[in-house]
Amino acid sequence: MHKHLRNAAITLGGTLLSSIAIAAPEQQAAAFMDIYSSHCLKYLHDFDGLRKHLSTTPQLPAEKAAMFLQGAKGNAWVVPSQHGQFVLVVHQDKNLCALYAKTVPADATKALFEKAMSKPPAPFASERKRNTADKGPDGVKSTVAYEWSNGQSPRKPLFALTVTTSKSSVAQGVATAAIGH
């Protein structure tokens, strides 16, 4: 399963951006999805390899990383991009990778995420586990989640995205990748 998931991440990263005509607002969404697939998806079964890959990337100090880790043990890195401010978080005690975007267009990001996660490469099948939208006083918060399975393993990858149109939110986009049971 590890090999299939890694190949799926490489396929998504390589074809997702090349198949999309990128306009200005969509560049942030495309950069977000590219970072997500080349880090969280590609290294989902090899977080030590991800940490090694990130060894030359600036790491956030513990007090700043704590905001993203939300009480969990782990590390957070600033991922350089000309298209926005992104922070990648890898938890120490659980198989979870998260990517935060300070600003990202909600609709474009959700559309790219849905396109990538709803139609995984073979041998995976995808099932939507969540699709919610809540309107608040300062914007709409949407969450969508997909689980991939291949019939060979009880441990299934789970991918989730939460986006908001709120201008006051710490992060307008958060995508996670985890191994479920």
mmCIF file of C-alpha atoms in Angstrom:
data_model
loop_
_atom_site.group_PDB
_atom_site.id
_atom_site.type_symbol
_atom_site.label_atom_id
_atom_site.label_comp_id
_atom_site.label_asym_id
_atom_site.label_seq_id
_atom_site.Cartn_x
_atom_site.Cartn_y
_atom_site.Cartn_z
ATOM 1 C CA MET A 1 0.000 0.000 0.000
ATOM 2 C CA HIS A 2 2.877 2.376 0.791
ATOM 3 C CA LYS A 3 4.233 2.120 -2.737
ATOM 4 C CA HIS A 4 0.802 2.672 -4.289
ATOM 5 C CA LEU A 5 0.133 5.746 -2.126
ATOM 6 C CA ARG A 6 3.548 7.245 -2.899
ATOM 7 C CA ASN A 7 2.969 6.680 -6.640
ATOM 8 C CA ALA A 8 -0.490 8.269 -6.308
ATOM 9 C CA ALA A 9 1.040 11.365 -4.683
ATOM 10 C CA ILE A 10 3.654 11.652 -7.404
ATOM 11 C CA THR A 11 0.980 11.267 -10.071
ATOM 12 C CA LEU A 12 -1.261 13.876 -8.436
ATOM 13 C CA GLY A 13 1.579 16.341 -7.986
ATOM 14 C CA GLY A 14 2.759 15.957 -11.552
ATOM 15 C CA THR A 15 -0.584 16.008 -13.337
ATOM 16 C CA LEU A 16 -2.770 18.199 -11.171
ATOM 17 C CA LEU A 17 -1.000 21.441 -11.951
ATOM 18 C CA SER A 18 -0.251 20.645 -15.572
ATOM 19 C CA SER A 19 -3.917 19.930 -16.296
ATOM 20 C CA ILE A 20 -5.186 23.219 -14.923
ATOM 21 C CA ALA A 21 -5.139 26.587 -16.643
ATOM 22 C CA ILE A 22 -3.841 28.760 -13.840
ATOM 23 C CA ALA A 23 -5.188 32.293 -13.438
ATOM 24 C CA ALA A 24 -4.095 34.751 -10.732
ATOM 25 C CA PRO A 25 -6.493 33.725 -7.906
ATOM 26 C CA GLU A 26 -6.010 30.057 -8.686
ATOM 27 C CA GLN A 27 -2.212 30.271 -8.358
ATOM 28 C CA GLN A 28 -2.477 30.254 -4.553
ATOM 29 C CA ALA A 29 -4.834 27.271 -4.634
ATOM 30 C CA ALA A 30 -2.580 25.423 -7.084
ATOM 31 C CA ALA A 31 0.530 26.164 -4.992
ATOM 32 C CA PHE A 32 -1.305 24.984 -1.866
ATOM 33 C CA MET A 33 -2.312 21.697 -3.512
ATOM 34 C CA ASP A 34 1.161 21.222 -4.985
ATOM 35 C CA ILE A 35 2.810 21.608 -1.565
ATOM 36 C CA TYR A 36 0.179 19.347 0.000
ATOM 37 C CA SER A 37 0.679 16.556 -2.544
ATOM 38 C CA SER A 38 4.483 16.812 -2.647
ATOM 39 C CA HIS A 39 4.778 16.721 1.147
ATOM 40 C CA CYS A 40 1.760 15.317 2.991
ATOM 41 C CA LEU A 41 0.686 12.801 0.351
ATOM 42 C CA LYS A 42 4.088 11.749 -0.912
ATOM 43 C CA TYR A 43 5.475 11.123 2.581
ATOM 44 C CA LEU A 44 2.318 9.888 4.314
ATOM 45 C CA HIS A 45 3.979 6.558 5.180
ATOM 46 C CA ASP A 46 7.442 8.042 5.745
ATOM 47 C CA PHE A 47 7.358 11.011 8.104
ATOM 48 C CA ASP A 48 11.027 10.481 8.955
ATOM 49 C CA GLY A 49 11.754 10.884 5.234
ATOM 50 C CA LEU A 50 9.637 14.058 5.201
ATOM 51 C CA ARG A 51 11.537 15.478 8.167
ATOM 52 C CA LYS A 52 14.810 14.693 6.378
ATOM 53 C CA HIS A 53 13.476 16.330 3.196
ATOM 54 C CA LEU A 54 12.607 19.440 5.259
ATOM 55 C CA SER A 55 15.948 19.577 7.098
ATOM 56 C CA THR A 56 17.089 22.638 5.111
ATOM 57 C CA THR A 57 13.708 24.404 5.332
ATOM 58 C CA PRO A 58 13.256 27.013 8.095
ATOM 59 C CA GLN A 59 11.562 25.458 11.121
ATOM 60 C CA LEU A 60 9.262 27.517 13.306
ATOM 61 C CA PRO A 61 10.392 28.047 16.909
ATOM 62 C CA ALA A 62 8.496 25.876 19.420
ATOM 63 C CA GLU A 63 6.370 28.771 20.723
ATOM 64 C CA LYS A 64 5.146 29.630 17.205
ATOM 65 C CA ALA A 65 4.764 25.982 16.166
ATOM 66 C CA ALA A 66 2.520 25.377 19.221
ATOM 67 C CA MET A 67 -0.291 27.372 17.585
ATOM 68 C CA PHE A 68 -0.336 24.944 14.647
ATOM 69 C CA LEU A 69 0.278 21.780 16.685
ATOM 70 C CA GLN A 70 -2.655 22.535 19.017
ATOM 71 C CA GLY A 71 -1.237 20.607 21.962
ATOM 72 C CA ALA A 72 0.277 17.742 19.964
ATOM 73 C CA LYS A 73 3.996 16.994 19.758
ATOM 74 C CA GLY A 74 5.666 17.683 16.432
ATOM 75 C CA ASN A 75 7.341 20.250 14.230
ATOM 76 C CA ALA A 76 6.267 23.054 11.923
ATOM 77 C CA TRP A 77 8.094 24.489 8.931
ATOM 78 C CA VAL A 78 7.609 27.563 6.797
ATOM 79 C CA VAL A 79 7.370 26.365 3.192
ATOM 80 C CA PRO A 80 8.657 29.027 0.822
ATOM 81 C CA SER A 81 6.395 29.959 -2.078
ATOM 82 C CA GLN A 82 5.899 33.033 -4.197
ATOM 83 C CA HIS A 83 2.152 32.366 -4.052
ATOM 84 C CA GLY A 84 1.546 32.696 -0.316
ATOM 85 C CA GLN A 85 2.492 31.917 3.241
ATOM 86 C CA PHE A 86 2.362 28.194 4.002
ATOM 87 C CA VAL A 87 3.201 26.258 7.164
ATOM 88 C CA LEU A 88 3.660 22.481 7.105
ATOM 89 C CA VAL A 89 3.086 20.554 10.334
ATOM 90 C CA VAL A 90 4.142 16.976 11.041
ATOM 91 C CA HIS A 91 2.896 15.403 14.253
ATOM 92 C CA GLN A 92 5.315 13.301 16.288
ATOM 93 C CA ASP A 93 2.931 10.818 17.917
ATOM 94 C CA LYS A 94 0.403 10.176 15.156
ATOM 95 C CA ASN A 95 0.478 9.746 11.398
ATOM 96 C CA LEU A 96 -0.721 13.240 10.556
ATOM 97 C CA CYS A 97 0.587 15.914 8.231
ATOM 98 C CA ALA A 98 -1.127 19.297 7.905
ATOM 99 C CA LEU A 99 -0.629 22.248 5.595
ATOM 100 C CA TYR A 100 -1.833 25.710 6.602
ATOM 101 C CA ALA A 101 -2.289 28.663 4.239
ATOM 102 C CA LYS A 102 -2.546 32.196 5.611
ATOM 103 C CA THR A 103 -4.663 33.194 2.612
ATOM 104 C CA VAL A 104 -6.108 31.000 -0.097
ATOM 105 C CA PRO A 105 -9.219 31.292 -2.270
ATOM 106 C CA ALA A 106 -11.770 28.951 -0.694
ATOM 107 C CA ASP A 107 -13.732 27.905 -3.786
ATOM 108 C CA ALA A 108 -10.698 27.333 -6.025
ATOM 109 C CA THR A 109 -8.857 25.400 -3.317
ATOM 110 C CA LYS A 110 -11.868 23.226 -2.546
ATOM 111 C CA ALA A 111 -12.392 22.507 -6.255
ATOM 112 C CA LEU A 112 -8.764 21.376 -6.707
ATOM 113 C CA PHE A 113 -8.882 19.277 -3.544
ATOM 114 C CA GLU A 114 -12.162 17.620 -4.582
ATOM 115 C CA LYS A 115 -10.790 16.897 -8.067
ATOM 116 C CA ALA A 116 -7.651 15.270 -6.665
ATOM 117 C CA MET A 117 -9.152 13.336 -3.762
ATOM 118 C CA SER A 118 -12.394 12.136 -5.356
ATOM 119 C CA LYS A 119 -10.664 10.380 -8.259
ATOM 120 C CA PRO A 120 -7.549 8.639 -6.933
ATOM 121 C CA PRO A 121 -5.203 6.677 -9.163
ATOM 122 C CA ALA A 122 -5.589 2.883 -9.341
ATOM 123 C CA PRO A 123 -5.744 0.736 -7.271
ATOM 124 C CA PHE A 124 -7.464 3.140 -4.848
ATOM 125 C CA ALA A 125 -11.161 3.849 -4.479
ATOM 126 C CA SER A 126 -12.366 7.073 -2.868
ATOM 127 C CA GLU A 127 -15.281 7.687 -0.529
ATOM 128 C CA ARG A 128 -16.399 11.124 0.628
ATOM 129 C CA LYS A 129 -16.693 11.063 4.402
ATOM 130 C CA ARG A 130 -17.634 14.680 5.055
ATOM 131 C CA ASN A 131 -18.953 17.709 3.194
ATOM 132 C CA THR A 132 -20.137 20.561 5.415
ATOM 133 C CA ALA A 133 -20.472 24.328 5.149
ATOM 134 C CA ASP A 134 -21.227 26.641 8.051
ATOM 135 C CA LYS A 135 -21.991 30.323 7.621
ATOM 136 C CA GLY A 136 -20.663 32.521 10.398
ATOM 137 C CA PRO A 137 -20.650 36.255 11.053
ATOM 138 C CA ASP A 138 -17.375 36.782 9.171
ATOM 139 C CA GLY A 139 -17.575 34.182 6.379
ATOM 140 C CA VAL A 140 -18.257 30.599 5.364
ATOM 141 C CA LYS A 141 -16.258 27.647 6.712
ATOM 142 C CA SER A 142 -16.326 24.486 4.586
ATOM 143 C CA THR A 143 -14.870 21.065 5.312
ATOM 144 C CA VAL A 144 -14.598 18.140 2.952
ATOM 145 C CA ALA A 145 -12.946 14.772 3.659
ATOM 146 C CA TYR A 146 -12.178 11.680 1.596
ATOM 147 C CA GLU A 147 -10.997 8.218 2.550
ATOM 148 C CA TRP A 148 -9.050 6.087 0.105
ATOM 149 C CA SER A 149 -9.047 2.301 0.209
ATOM 150 C CA ASN A 150 -7.590 -0.430 -1.923
ATOM 151 C CA GLY A 151 -9.169 -3.498 -0.353
ATOM 152 C CA GLN A 152 -5.804 -4.771 0.890
ATOM 153 C CA SER A 153 -5.286 -2.841 4.115
ATOM 154 C CA PRO A 154 -7.550 -1.943 7.042
ATOM 155 C CA ARG A 155 -5.510 1.265 7.535
ATOM 156 C CA LYS A 156 -6.966 3.807 5.136
ATOM 157 C CA PRO A 157 -5.592 7.222 4.187
ATOM 158 C CA LEU A 158 -7.911 10.069 5.161
ATOM 159 C CA PHE A 159 -7.613 13.470 3.498
ATOM 160 C CA ALA A 160 -9.447 16.550 4.742
ATOM 161 C CA LEU A 161 -9.629 20.199 3.770
ATOM 162 C CA THR A 162 -11.119 23.085 5.706
ATOM 163 C CA VAL A 163 -11.336 26.476 4.023
ATOM 164 C CA THR A 164 -12.870 29.734 5.138
ATOM 165 C CA THR A 165 -13.718 33.027 3.526
ATOM 166 C CA SER A 166 -13.073 34.823 6.823
ATOM 167 C CA LYS A 167 -10.459 37.567 6.513
ATOM 168 C CA SER A 168 -9.749 37.394 10.270
ATOM 169 C CA SER A 169 -8.933 33.671 10.390
ATOM 170 C CA VAL A 170 -5.386 32.624 11.318
ATOM 171 C CA ALA A 171 -5.455 30.309 8.281
ATOM 172 C CA GLN A 172 -7.924 30.372 5.409
ATOM 173 C CA GLY A 173 -6.959 26.846 4.378
ATOM 174 C CA VAL A 174 -5.933 23.727 6.276
ATOM 175 C CA ALA A 175 -5.420 20.383 4.558
ATOM 176 C CA THR A 176 -4.575 17.234 6.499
ATOM 177 C CA ALA A 177 -3.463 13.758 5.530
ATOM 178 C CA ALA A 178 -3.576 10.913 8.007
ATOM 179 C CA ILE A 179 -3.675 7.153 8.188
ATOM 180 C CA GLY A 180 -6.946 5.947 9.666
ATOM 181 C CA HIS A 181 -7.753 2.608 11.253
#
